[in-house]
XYZ file of C-alpha atoms in Angstrom:
700
model
C -18.032 -26.734 40.737
C -18.551 -29.520 42.414
C -16.240 -31.442 40.118
C -12.917 -31.529 38.731
C -12.934 -29.490 35.725
C -9.532 -29.405 34.927
C -10.013 -32.575 32.746
C -8.608 -32.537 28.909
C -10.831 -33.808 26.223
C -9.374 -36.738 24.690
C -10.186 -38.737 21.535
C -11.006 -42.324 21.554
C -8.225 -44.683 20.581
C -9.271 -45.279 16.848
C -7.671 -45.562 13.698
C -8.705 -43.584 10.413
C -10.709 -45.446 7.629
C -8.242 -47.145 5.592
C -6.239 -47.302 3.478
C -4.093 -45.204 5.806
C -2.209 -41.848 4.610
C 1.029 -43.623 5.289
C 0.037 -46.247 2.744
C -1.112 -44.051 0.312
C 1.720 -41.682 0.458
C 4.112 -44.961 0.142
C 2.242 -45.871 -2.951
C 2.698 -42.633 -4.522
C 6.502 -42.251 -3.920
C 6.840 -45.902 -5.400
C 5.447 -44.424 -8.986
C 8.289 -41.808 -8.794
C 10.419 -42.046 -12.283
C 13.517 -40.253 -10.701
C 15.627 -40.666 -7.495
C 14.356 -38.113 -4.918
C 17.659 -37.250 -3.026
C 19.309 -36.693 -6.464
C 16.952 -34.080 -7.088
C 17.439 -32.590 -3.632
C 21.243 -32.451 -3.883
C 21.114 -30.869 -7.347
C 19.078 -27.812 -5.818
C 20.746 -27.509 -2.391
C 24.013 -29.523 -2.544
C 24.889 -32.411 -0.284
C 26.838 -30.508 2.020
C 23.997 -27.894 2.634
C 21.435 -30.898 3.453
C 23.784 -32.534 5.754
C 24.045 -28.756 7.541
C 20.446 -28.799 7.964
C 19.970 -32.278 9.408
C 22.404 -31.543 11.744
C 20.972 -28.210 12.579
C 17.241 -29.630 12.711
C 18.526 -32.276 15.459
C 19.775 -29.265 17.438
C 16.182 -27.409 16.892
C 14.115 -30.195 17.661
C 15.446 -31.150 20.938
C 15.626 -27.500 22.423
C 12.397 -26.498 24.170
C 13.243 -22.714 23.006
C 12.602 -23.646 19.313
C 9.445 -25.889 20.075
C 6.612 -25.049 17.741
C 4.029 -27.228 19.669
C 1.986 -24.245 20.920
C 2.353 -21.728 17.787
C -1.205 -21.894 16.762
C -2.826 -21.223 20.124
C -0.623 -18.270 21.773
C -2.045 -14.753 22.546
C -0.104 -11.517 21.020
C 1.702 -10.951 23.996
C 2.772 -14.611 24.547
C 3.723 -14.809 20.868
C 6.174 -11.766 21.459
C 7.651 -13.633 24.769
C 7.994 -16.669 22.841
C 9.825 -15.148 19.943
C 12.197 -13.305 22.420
C 13.232 -16.321 24.272
C 13.907 -18.085 20.556
C 16.072 -14.952 19.838
C 17.934 -15.230 23.245
C 18.345 -19.200 22.876
C 19.912 -19.036 19.293
C 22.334 -16.605 20.121
C 23.375 -19.015 22.877
C 23.113 -22.074 20.921
C 25.094 -20.416 18.118
C 28.124 -20.439 20.465
C 27.555 -23.481 21.996
C 27.470 -25.484 18.743
C 30.152 -23.094 16.955
C 27.518 -22.320 14.223
C 28.654 -20.209 11.349
C 26.468 -17.705 9.375
C 25.186 -20.309 6.921
C 24.333 -22.696 9.972
C 22.403 -19.614 11.680
C 20.466 -18.969 8.442
C 19.270 -22.537 8.337
C 18.254 -22.613 11.847
C 16.238 -19.374 11.127
C 14.837 -20.802 7.997
C 13.604 -24.074 9.790
C 12.252 -22.144 12.702
C 10.168 -20.185 9.835
C 8.898 -17.589 11.935
C 10.111 -13.583 12.124
C 10.860 -12.391 15.523
C 11.803 -8.963 17.318
C 15.486 -9.710 16.312
C 15.125 -10.366 12.747
C 15.751 -6.807 11.520
C 18.595 -6.461 13.761
C 19.845 -9.180 11.627
C 18.813 -8.518 8.162
C 18.838 -4.736 7.935
C 20.574 -3.238 10.917
C 23.802 -5.202 10.951
C 24.094 -5.341 6.936
C 23.536 -1.387 6.925
C 26.149 -0.865 9.328
C 28.535 -3.375 7.480
C 27.940 -1.408 4.080
C 27.533 2.148 4.860
C 29.885 3.038 7.926
C 33.506 4.274 8.284
C 36.016 2.243 10.481
C 35.210 4.841 13.271
C 31.787 3.850 12.943
C 31.992 0.041 12.679
C 33.821 -0.061 15.962
C 31.185 2.425 17.602
C 27.998 0.522 16.071
C 28.733 -2.384 14.245
C 31.124 -4.429 16.812
C 28.791 -3.751 19.585
C 25.666 -5.054 17.347
C 27.455 -8.250 16.329
C 27.905 -9.068 20.266
C 24.526 -8.141 20.690
C 25.409 -5.468 23.033
C 23.130 -3.091 20.927
C 19.960 -4.360 19.428
C 19.042 -2.331 16.195
C 16.262 -1.775 13.686
C 15.712 -0.056 10.306
C 13.470 3.041 10.471
C 12.637 4.375 7.104
C 8.907 3.878 6.360
C 6.635 6.692 7.909
C 2.955 6.815 8.789
C 2.338 9.211 5.590
C 5.200 7.919 3.094
C 6.230 4.309 2.067
C 7.084 3.706 -1.487
C 7.829 7.393 -1.881
C 11.160 7.613 0.120
C 11.925 10.960 -1.150
C 8.925 12.421 0.630
C 9.951 11.164 4.099
C 9.103 14.054 6.576
C 11.685 13.347 9.305
C 14.412 16.117 9.334
C 18.146 15.886 10.763
C 19.295 19.472 10.830
C 23.073 20.033 11.357
C 23.954 22.236 14.129
C 27.420 23.703 13.733
C 27.755 25.028 16.948
C 27.572 21.880 18.938
C 28.639 19.405 16.088
C 25.286 17.474 16.439
C 22.073 16.924 14.423
C 18.864 17.582 15.417
C 16.430 14.742 14.716
C 12.803 16.233 14.703
C 9.478 14.539 13.571
C 7.298 17.904 12.456
C 3.989 16.185 11.479
C 1.781 13.282 12.776
C 2.471 11.680 9.440
C 6.433 11.976 9.992
C 6.081 9.210 12.561
C 8.026 6.300 11.583
C 5.720 3.294 11.227
C 5.906 -0.344 10.686
C 9.576 -0.711 11.854
C 10.177 -4.485 12.990
C 11.759 -4.763 16.255
C 11.220 -1.173 16.937
C 8.327 -1.680 19.201
C 9.879 -3.074 22.211
C 13.100 -4.661 21.384
C 15.742 -2.326 19.930
C 17.707 0.040 21.659
C 18.999 1.629 18.465
C 17.719 2.555 14.867
C 19.364 3.383 11.612
C 16.903 6.374 10.998
C 16.382 7.690 7.415
C 15.837 11.318 7.640
C 16.202 14.254 5.317
C 19.574 15.845 5.946
C 19.479 19.438 6.266
C 22.741 21.501 6.381
C 23.548 25.187 5.660
C 19.907 25.846 5.251
C 20.074 23.085 2.234
C 17.565 20.143 2.179
C 19.760 17.167 0.947
C 17.005 14.254 0.901
C 16.825 11.199 3.065
C 20.157 10.119 4.586
C 20.840 7.294 7.065
C 21.777 7.849 10.927
C 22.472 5.483 13.664
C 20.590 6.644 16.643
C 20.336 5.456 20.309
C 16.528 5.277 21.252
C 16.327 3.689 24.634
C 18.489 3.497 27.575
C 21.149 0.700 27.681
C 20.858 0.554 31.496
C 16.964 0.057 31.933
C 15.514 0.088 28.148
C 13.531 3.156 28.901
C 13.015 5.375 25.829
C 15.123 8.455 26.027
C 14.094 12.009 26.491
C 12.594 13.300 23.271
C 11.727 10.022 21.730
C 8.072 8.572 21.628
C 8.083 5.037 20.628
C 5.837 1.857 21.058
C 4.412 -0.992 19.063
C 1.718 -0.286 16.180
C -0.624 -2.992 17.258
C -2.224 -6.066 16.008
C -1.522 -7.000 12.393
C -3.228 -9.109 9.565
C -0.174 -11.511 10.134
C 3.674 -11.215 11.517
C 2.351 -10.942 14.939
C 5.558 -12.415 16.732
C 7.305 -9.165 15.639
C 7.054 -5.794 17.499
C 6.642 -3.530 14.551
C 6.811 -0.228 16.025
C 6.478 3.685 15.450
C 8.660 6.548 16.754
C 8.700 10.039 16.832
C 11.318 12.673 17.755
C 10.997 16.014 19.680
C 14.132 18.062 18.443
C 16.216 15.260 19.469
C 20.123 16.017 19.654
C 22.275 13.105 18.116
C 26.282 13.405 17.797
C 28.081 13.925 14.358
C 29.531 10.425 14.427
C 25.743 9.136 13.935
C 25.663 10.081 10.461
C 26.773 7.210 8.246
C 29.449 8.723 6.287
C 30.954 5.982 3.817
C 29.308 7.351 0.752
C 28.533 10.829 1.854
C 29.940 13.297 4.328
C 29.193 16.134 6.041
C 32.173 18.221 7.320
C 32.413 18.879 11.054
C 31.919 22.668 12.135
C 31.111 24.042 8.799
C 28.247 21.569 7.539
C 29.928 21.089 4.140
C 28.378 18.129 2.347
C 30.297 15.852 0.166
C 27.792 13.276 -1.965
C 28.341 9.752 -3.248
C 30.745 9.395 -5.827
C 28.327 7.233 -7.822
C 24.659 7.026 -6.908
C 24.413 3.555 -8.469
C 26.366 1.866 -5.442
C 23.283 1.335 -3.651
C 21.654 -0.485 -6.722
C 23.887 -3.489 -6.181
C 22.386 -4.237 -2.576
C 18.706 -3.787 -3.879
C 19.552 -6.405 -6.653
C 21.153 -8.702 -3.969
C 18.081 -8.275 -1.601
C 15.646 -9.030 -4.415
C 17.387 -12.018 -5.921
C 17.352 -13.501 -2.592
C 13.620 -12.525 -2.327
C 12.930 -14.508 -5.501
C 14.898 -17.526 -3.979
C 12.789 -17.235 -0.899
C 9.469 -17.543 -3.248
C 11.059 -21.248 -4.091
C 10.631 -21.924 -0.451
C 7.308 -20.391 -0.170
C 5.914 -22.279 -3.036
C 7.740 -25.301 -2.071
C 6.203 -25.388 1.380
C 2.637 -24.742 0.171
C 2.425 -27.562 -2.368
C 4.397 -29.789 -0.113
C 1.239 -29.609 2.136
C -1.341 -29.473 -0.556
C 0.008 -32.221 -2.752
C 0.540 -34.763 0.149
C -2.819 -33.842 1.576
C -4.322 -34.349 -1.701
C -2.675 -37.666 -2.147
C -4.240 -38.857 1.151
C -7.753 -37.134 1.268
C -10.183 -39.530 -0.690
C -13.601 -38.108 -1.713
C -16.109 -39.922 -4.029
C -15.892 -42.854 -6.211
C -15.324 -42.066 -9.832
C -17.784 -44.335 -11.638
C -15.991 -44.680 -15.003
C -12.660 -45.231 -13.293
C -13.034 -46.734 -9.768
C -9.742 -46.852 -7.396
C -9.207 -49.997 -6.070
C -7.307 -51.088 -3.040
C -6.835 -54.983 -2.198
C -9.383 -55.410 -4.514
C -11.969 -53.628 -2.940
C -13.404 -50.146 -4.422
C -12.274 -47.167 -2.492
C -12.945 -43.625 -2.798
C -10.764 -41.788 -5.102
C -7.669 -39.635 -3.884
C -8.455 -35.821 -4.713
C -5.000 -35.725 -6.345
C -6.324 -37.985 -9.246
C -9.046 -35.639 -10.101
C -7.823 -33.335 -13.108
C -9.253 -29.986 -11.463
C -7.058 -30.623 -8.393
C -4.071 -31.254 -10.658
C -4.737 -28.480 -12.797
C -4.902 -26.220 -9.489
C -1.514 -27.591 -7.849
C 0.796 -28.847 -10.570
C 1.542 -25.697 -11.989
C 2.416 -24.039 -8.615
C 4.872 -27.084 -8.115
C 6.377 -26.429 -11.410
C 6.555 -22.471 -10.627
C 8.542 -23.339 -7.491
C 11.213 -25.037 -9.652
C 10.959 -22.075 -12.244
C 11.889 -19.711 -9.099
C 14.755 -21.875 -7.992
C 16.475 -21.539 -11.409
C 15.633 -17.643 -11.789
C 16.633 -17.131 -8.400
C 20.140 -18.895 -8.724
C 20.617 -17.100 -12.118
C 20.111 -13.915 -10.808
C 22.509 -14.491 -7.802
C 25.219 -15.487 -10.727
C 24.241 -12.320 -12.474
C 24.499 -10.448 -9.069
C 28.031 -11.705 -8.590
C 29.381 -11.211 -11.975
C 27.910 -7.687 -11.876
C 29.722 -7.248 -8.393
C 32.933 -7.909 -10.120
C 32.169 -5.551 -13.257
C 31.323 -2.737 -10.867
C 34.779 -3.150 -9.251
C 36.714 -2.442 -12.301
C 34.278 0.527 -13.263
C 32.177 -1.312 -15.623
C 28.094 -0.480 -14.861
C 26.987 -1.908 -18.040
C 25.145 -4.935 -16.519
C 23.641 -3.155 -13.598
C 20.634 -1.124 -15.343
C 19.255 -4.522 -17.001
C 19.816 -6.476 -13.807
C 18.142 -4.043 -11.598
C 15.158 -3.572 -13.727
C 14.791 -7.371 -13.876
C 15.126 -8.063 -10.032
C 12.703 -5.254 -9.411
C 9.992 -6.697 -11.845
C 10.864 -10.216 -10.750
C 10.560 -9.530 -7.113
C 7.053 -8.203 -7.973
C 6.012 -11.000 -9.900
C 7.124 -13.703 -7.994
C 6.203 -12.712 -4.501
C 2.627 -12.216 -6.144
C 2.929 -15.665 -7.724
C 3.590 -16.884 -4.100
C 1.086 -15.282 -2.308
C -1.869 -16.533 -4.757
C -0.307 -20.206 -4.698
C -0.261 -20.210 -0.945
C -3.899 -19.258 -0.982
C -4.682 -21.590 -4.090
C -3.153 -24.226 -2.220
C -5.042 -23.293 1.107
C -8.385 -23.820 -0.897
C -7.353 -26.967 -2.343
C -7.146 -28.763 1.051
C -10.735 -27.900 1.424
C -12.338 -27.692 4.785
C -9.236 -28.562 6.428
C -7.186 -25.844 4.627
C -9.157 -23.256 6.673
C -7.728 -24.567 10.077
C -4.459 -23.227 11.462
C -3.307 -27.051 11.657
C -3.134 -27.068 8.134
C 0.010 -24.817 8.334
C -1.155 -22.512 5.363
C -3.385 -19.917 7.143
C -0.814 -18.429 9.283
C 1.958 -18.991 6.694
C -0.063 -16.818 4.179
C -0.827 -14.114 6.753
C 3.053 -13.763 7.646
C 4.057 -14.206 3.874
C 1.851 -11.379 2.895
C 4.029 -8.464 3.653
C 6.315 -9.415 0.858
C 4.113 -8.022 -1.803
C 4.791 -4.727 -0.146
C 8.248 -4.567 1.592
C 11.526 -4.122 -0.168
C 9.013 -2.131 -2.963
C 5.398 -2.365 -3.197
C 4.736 -4.762 -6.158
C 2.973 -2.221 -8.510
C 5.625 0.522 -8.093
C 8.250 -1.758 -8.794
C 7.024 -2.525 -12.347
C 7.336 1.099 -13.039
C 11.265 0.837 -12.605
C 10.989 -2.153 -14.711
C 9.123 -0.363 -17.610
C 11.121 2.484 -17.603
C 14.191 0.466 -18.557
C 12.218 -1.505 -21.016
C 11.122 1.538 -22.893
C 14.371 3.282 -22.784
C 16.153 0.185 -24.028
C 13.435 -0.382 -26.692
C 13.923 3.236 -28.191
C 17.827 2.459 -28.112
C 17.275 -0.689 -30.232
C 15.134 1.076 -32.380
C 17.723 3.987 -32.975
C 20.750 1.214 -33.379
C 22.302 2.596 -30.261
C 22.746 -1.008 -28.888
C 23.901 -4.136 -29.933
C 23.035 -8.030 -29.027
C 24.512 -9.379 -25.977
C 24.420 -12.917 -24.283
C 23.977 -10.841 -20.795
C 21.173 -8.787 -22.109
C 18.198 -10.965 -23.312
C 16.000 -7.884 -23.288
C 17.666 -6.477 -26.374
C 17.809 -10.036 -27.880
C 14.161 -10.625 -27.951
C 13.239 -6.748 -28.748
C 15.592 -7.061 -31.739
C 13.833 -10.359 -32.899
C 10.604 -8.461 -32.767
C 11.895 -5.510 -34.788
C 13.028 -7.772 -37.292
C 9.608 -9.475 -37.760
C 7.017 -7.585 -35.985
C 4.482 -9.920 -38.055
C 5.737 -12.996 -36.935
C 3.245 -16.220 -36.263
C 3.396 -19.008 -34.142
C 4.061 -22.065 -36.268
C 1.841 -24.527 -33.838
C -0.326 -26.911 -35.534
C -0.913 -29.592 -33.256
C -0.633 -29.820 -29.296
C 2.854 -31.323 -29.267
C 4.184 -28.303 -31.140
C 3.944 -26.404 -27.850
C 6.577 -28.588 -26.468
C 9.245 -27.051 -28.553
C 11.334 -24.760 -26.369
C 12.341 -22.333 -29.245
C 8.585 -21.862 -30.073
C 7.797 -21.060 -26.214
C 10.657 -18.650 -25.994
C 9.825 -16.774 -29.415
C 6.208 -16.721 -27.994
C 7.240 -14.919 -24.810
C 9.578 -12.707 -26.295
C 7.540 -11.562 -29.119
C 4.321 -10.931 -26.517
C 6.600 -8.889 -24.370
C 8.320 -6.844 -27.164
C 4.861 -6.208 -28.643
C 3.522 -4.820 -25.449
C 6.586 -2.848 -24.919
C 6.153 -1.254 -28.664
C 2.663 -0.408 -28.130
C 3.346 1.480 -24.857
C 6.186 3.323 -26.227
C 3.915 4.404 -29.176
C 1.339 5.492 -26.911
C 3.894 7.911 -25.114
C 6.068 8.979 -27.762
C 3.611 9.452 -30.665
C 0.373 9.975 -29.233
C 1.297 12.057 -26.054
C -0.260 9.602 -23.327
C 0.863 10.584 -19.638
C 2.776 8.103 -17.527
C -0.261 7.514 -15.250
C -2.871 7.032 -18.092
C -0.680 3.727 -19.201
C 0.110 2.459 -15.741
C -1.888 -0.514 -16.416
C -0.153 -1.452 -19.495
C 3.159 -0.381 -17.995
C 2.488 -3.241 -15.085
C 1.595 -5.858 -17.944
C 5.068 -5.236 -19.705
C 6.694 -5.664 -16.708
C 4.786 -8.980 -16.160
C 5.684 -10.196 -19.570
C 9.163 -9.342 -19.434
C 9.684 -11.385 -16.188
C 7.988 -14.162 -17.136
C 10.061 -14.582 -20.221
C 13.017 -14.030 -17.829
C 11.498 -17.223 -15.632
C 10.566 -19.366 -18.694
C 13.963 -18.742 -20.278
C 15.926 -19.380 -17.279
C 14.209 -22.606 -16.726
C 14.435 -23.785 -20.338
C 17.992 -22.573 -20.949
C 19.392 -24.383 -17.687
C 17.863 -27.793 -18.507
C 19.612 -27.337 -22.031
C 22.971 -26.267 -20.546
C 23.545 -27.829 -17.114
C 26.263 -30.560 -17.404
C 25.057 -32.395 -13.958
C 21.507 -32.745 -15.460
C 22.438 -34.145 -18.712
C 23.877 -37.377 -17.012
C 20.758 -37.861 -15.130
C 18.115 -38.669 -17.656
C 15.014 -39.416 -15.460
C 15.768 -36.431 -13.472
C 16.295 -34.223 -16.655
C 13.061 -35.687 -18.144
C 10.648 -34.586 -15.417
C 12.150 -31.477 -15.202
C 11.488 -30.684 -18.901
C 7.725 -31.560 -18.330
C 7.927 -28.952 -15.488
C 9.372 -26.244 -17.413
C 6.826 -27.090 -20.296
C 4.056 -26.967 -17.805
C 5.242 -23.828 -16.315
C 5.663 -22.154 -19.679
C 2.045 -23.425 -21.112
C 0.211 -22.812 -18.241
C 1.552 -19.214 -17.672
C 0.704 -18.870 -21.573
C -2.571 -20.121 -21.161
C -3.479 -17.640 -18.051
C -2.284 -14.829 -20.143
C -3.975 -16.103 -23.500
C -5.696 -12.885 -24.412
C -1.873 -10.778 -24.543
C -0.811 -13.480 -26.864
C -3.706 -13.218 -28.948
C -3.855 -9.322 -28.887
C -0.150 -9.385 -30.090
C -1.143 -11.299 -33.112
C 1.190 -14.011 -32.466
C -1.643 -16.850 -31.816
C -4.349 -17.554 -33.815
C -7.708 -18.445 -32.122
C -7.790 -22.133 -33.118
C -4.128 -22.568 -31.643
C -5.518 -21.738 -28.113
C -7.613 -24.797 -27.909
C -4.001 -26.658 -28.969
C -2.428 -24.956 -26.040
C -5.118 -25.776 -23.483
C -5.176 -29.537 -24.521
C -1.056 -29.662 -23.905
C -1.449 -28.134 -20.736
C -3.871 -31.117 -19.625
C -1.982 -33.759 -21.437
C 1.250 -32.478 -19.273
C -1.017 -32.598 -15.938
C -1.615 -36.461 -16.943
C 2.269 -36.933 -17.562
C 3.388 -35.479 -14.436
C 0.885 -36.654 -12.198
C 2.721 -40.061 -11.094
C 6.011 -37.810 -9.819
C 3.591 -35.391 -7.796
C 4.542 -36.508 -4.532
C 8.201 -37.149 -5.361
C 8.647 -33.683 -6.913
C 7.544 -32.017 -3.478
C 9.573 -34.729 -1.326
C 12.659 -33.416 -3.294
C 12.140 -29.906 -1.848
C 13.278 -31.791 1.428
C 11.432 -29.862 4.120
C 11.382 -31.276 7.253
C 8.111 -31.658 9.105
C 9.589 -29.600 11.701
C 9.490 -26.627 8.861
C 6.013 -27.612 7.805
C 4.286 -27.573 11.145
C 1.247 -28.959 9.247
C -1.328 -31.614 10.098
C -2.069 -32.007 6.423
C 1.535 -31.959 5.016
C 3.229 -34.741 7.108
C 5.722 -36.787 5.710
C 4.097 -40.171 7.187
C 0.617 -38.910 5.966
C -0.936 -39.454 9.334
C -3.287 -36.578 8.502
C -6.210 -37.504 10.844
C -4.352 -38.417 13.827
C -2.387 -35.433 13.647
C -5.430 -33.238 13.159
C -7.152 -34.845 16.447
C -4.090 -34.441 18.336
C -3.684 -30.753 17.589
C -7.400 -30.296 18.467
C -6.644 -31.852 21.869
C -3.831 -29.330 22.535
C -6.809 -26.486 22.209
C -6.586 -24.786 25.449
C -10.604 -24.709 25.440
C -10.361 -28.398 25.541
C -8.175 -28.388 28.605
C -11.553 -27.993 30.772
C -14.603 -29.887 30.587
C -16.904 -26.465 31.119
C -15.896 -23.482 29.429
C -14.834 -20.539 31.511
C -17.933 -18.077 31.202
C -20.685 -20.934 31.579
C -21.462 -19.480 35.086
C -22.297 -16.146 33.965
C -23.432 -16.561 30.281
C -25.059 -20.087 29.585
C -26.136 -21.191 33.621
C -28.855 -18.649 33.941
C -30.836 -19.524 31.082
C -30.502 -23.211 31.436
C -31.593 -23.181 35.383
C -34.296 -20.822 34.169
C -35.668 -23.208 31.679
C -35.234 -26.187 34.399
C -37.261 -24.239 37.074
C -39.951 -23.415 34.651
C -40.722 -26.929 33.818
C -43.475 -28.860 35.753
C -41.453 -31.837 36.740
C -39.151 -29.754 39.227
C -38.117 -32.974 40.817
C -36.126 -33.974 37.903
C -32.440 -34.377 38.696
C -30.854 -31.164 36.957
C -27.548 -32.999 36.242
C -29.427 -35.928 34.224
C -30.970 -33.062 32.038
C -27.697 -31.693 31.480
C -26.398 -34.962 30.604
C -29.261 -35.489 28.029
């Protein structure tokens, strides 16, 4: 080219049409009825917020954690960037003397999984919980020093949820005191394993233990898969990356197959079950329920994670909706400095109906996540004393809640993206890639539809016990309580006669409890009396799990507001949280209205009262909308969104991010000479006035 093509495109130095986003958000914040920082401290604690700010300062000032180019990178560059982040974080932890909480905050703020994520989240916890002292020295200590990098290889190409169907085998060889790992079929290939594709040199491999000719089902083994010296796959190991995915492309999800691959006896994780050296004699775990506690812990934290997902999505959408102006509301024109302006879209009832229930859901998940963690700790203490009475209810509820809340989150993220209109489709919104990367949550740690069966089995068993008089009411088991209330009066009716009657917490809880119990009773009758197969009632099984868990979410929200002493001292904060609790409960009721009607608890005319109260709540909460998402205390660095910035400079951020698009770093696109120019030049040469300056024509 005869000119310098490496000239970036820049927008002219203009300001957006007023009023500015900054002023509009300041106006919103002035409407708040409570102190935002007090609500933030209530949710996180002041100490955690201070820690976050200290960690944030380090993250924002270090190039390895810079997010500027995040939306423009290729798959290969994403992996390189993620590995740099992993390496630098290890260094920073030492430099700053960070503890585990600080490191967790750093990963939270970075908000993007990386090749080492499974090393921390699955490999190390498994080594901590399932190894002997000897194995801790051999595997855990090097893992903590990053001398070995690991992953967790359970899922296979042909089996995911059905862990008992895994095909990889580990046959004990008594002559050499080894196990032989083997992948007998194509479907036995381990698949989807985070960190395995390129980063890990060790893996926890779940394989079918076969000793003395007996198949004892899947057990964990700690297996070296790549050379420590040069990182090449070891002989007998075929390993690689599974390729591009719908999202999560900063992680090297991998596959692995074993060809009669020998590993030493010490590789078998032996804290709970053992294979005796030489004879292959097997000793089974003392209690099969011990692993349930870990699952409850993981799922309780997933529910807490849902709160962050909902908080992020709603923070972006609410702030943008307060800044974005469209149309003039003729019946109620918006004025600014005595001039009529377009209406902020957050003032439209439909936008409030789309977004405010999601804000309420974020707070609901916070209270339930907190309660689940409290019950987990209570259960751990009880199990140490040999008391497993809490475990079944806790495990069933955590399974159903993981399913329900992650489904709620993924639906809300997409609803928030759509509520941002056309700009929501841009990666710069912060919602597109977020949706893609969050989506695996509905599948991992238990597929959301499969998990509801675990919950339903417990609910049906408990119902049968209550009917038979085998259990008593307990403050720790709300399932027994609402089932007992239903059986005492299965013809109960909702007493509401006005919209505001639906604001009564007792009425709300009675309605949710009755609806859940009715559904459980109907499924039990279909199976026990009419002989229906489990498969034939799977749709209803999903519904009763959902109903039970919605009851749990609503109850935890309402009861906490009634009993928390710190909230009782802060009337403005308590008032807005009560409004949110009511909105969450009533909006959920409205979405599930058919089930309340089928149960016979609601009458058709009460439906209109419920719908009206939902609309009234939107109007009441609307002035606090921005303050409620500000209270989530999510910094701009975390959000990485042009639309969700705290300062409201939406349009400035959108144009700045567009300037960073690599295509805009040259005047003429690569490929012009080959694909565009031949046609354009041909057109010029065919024109009669051939003396015309081609450069002038091009400018036109």
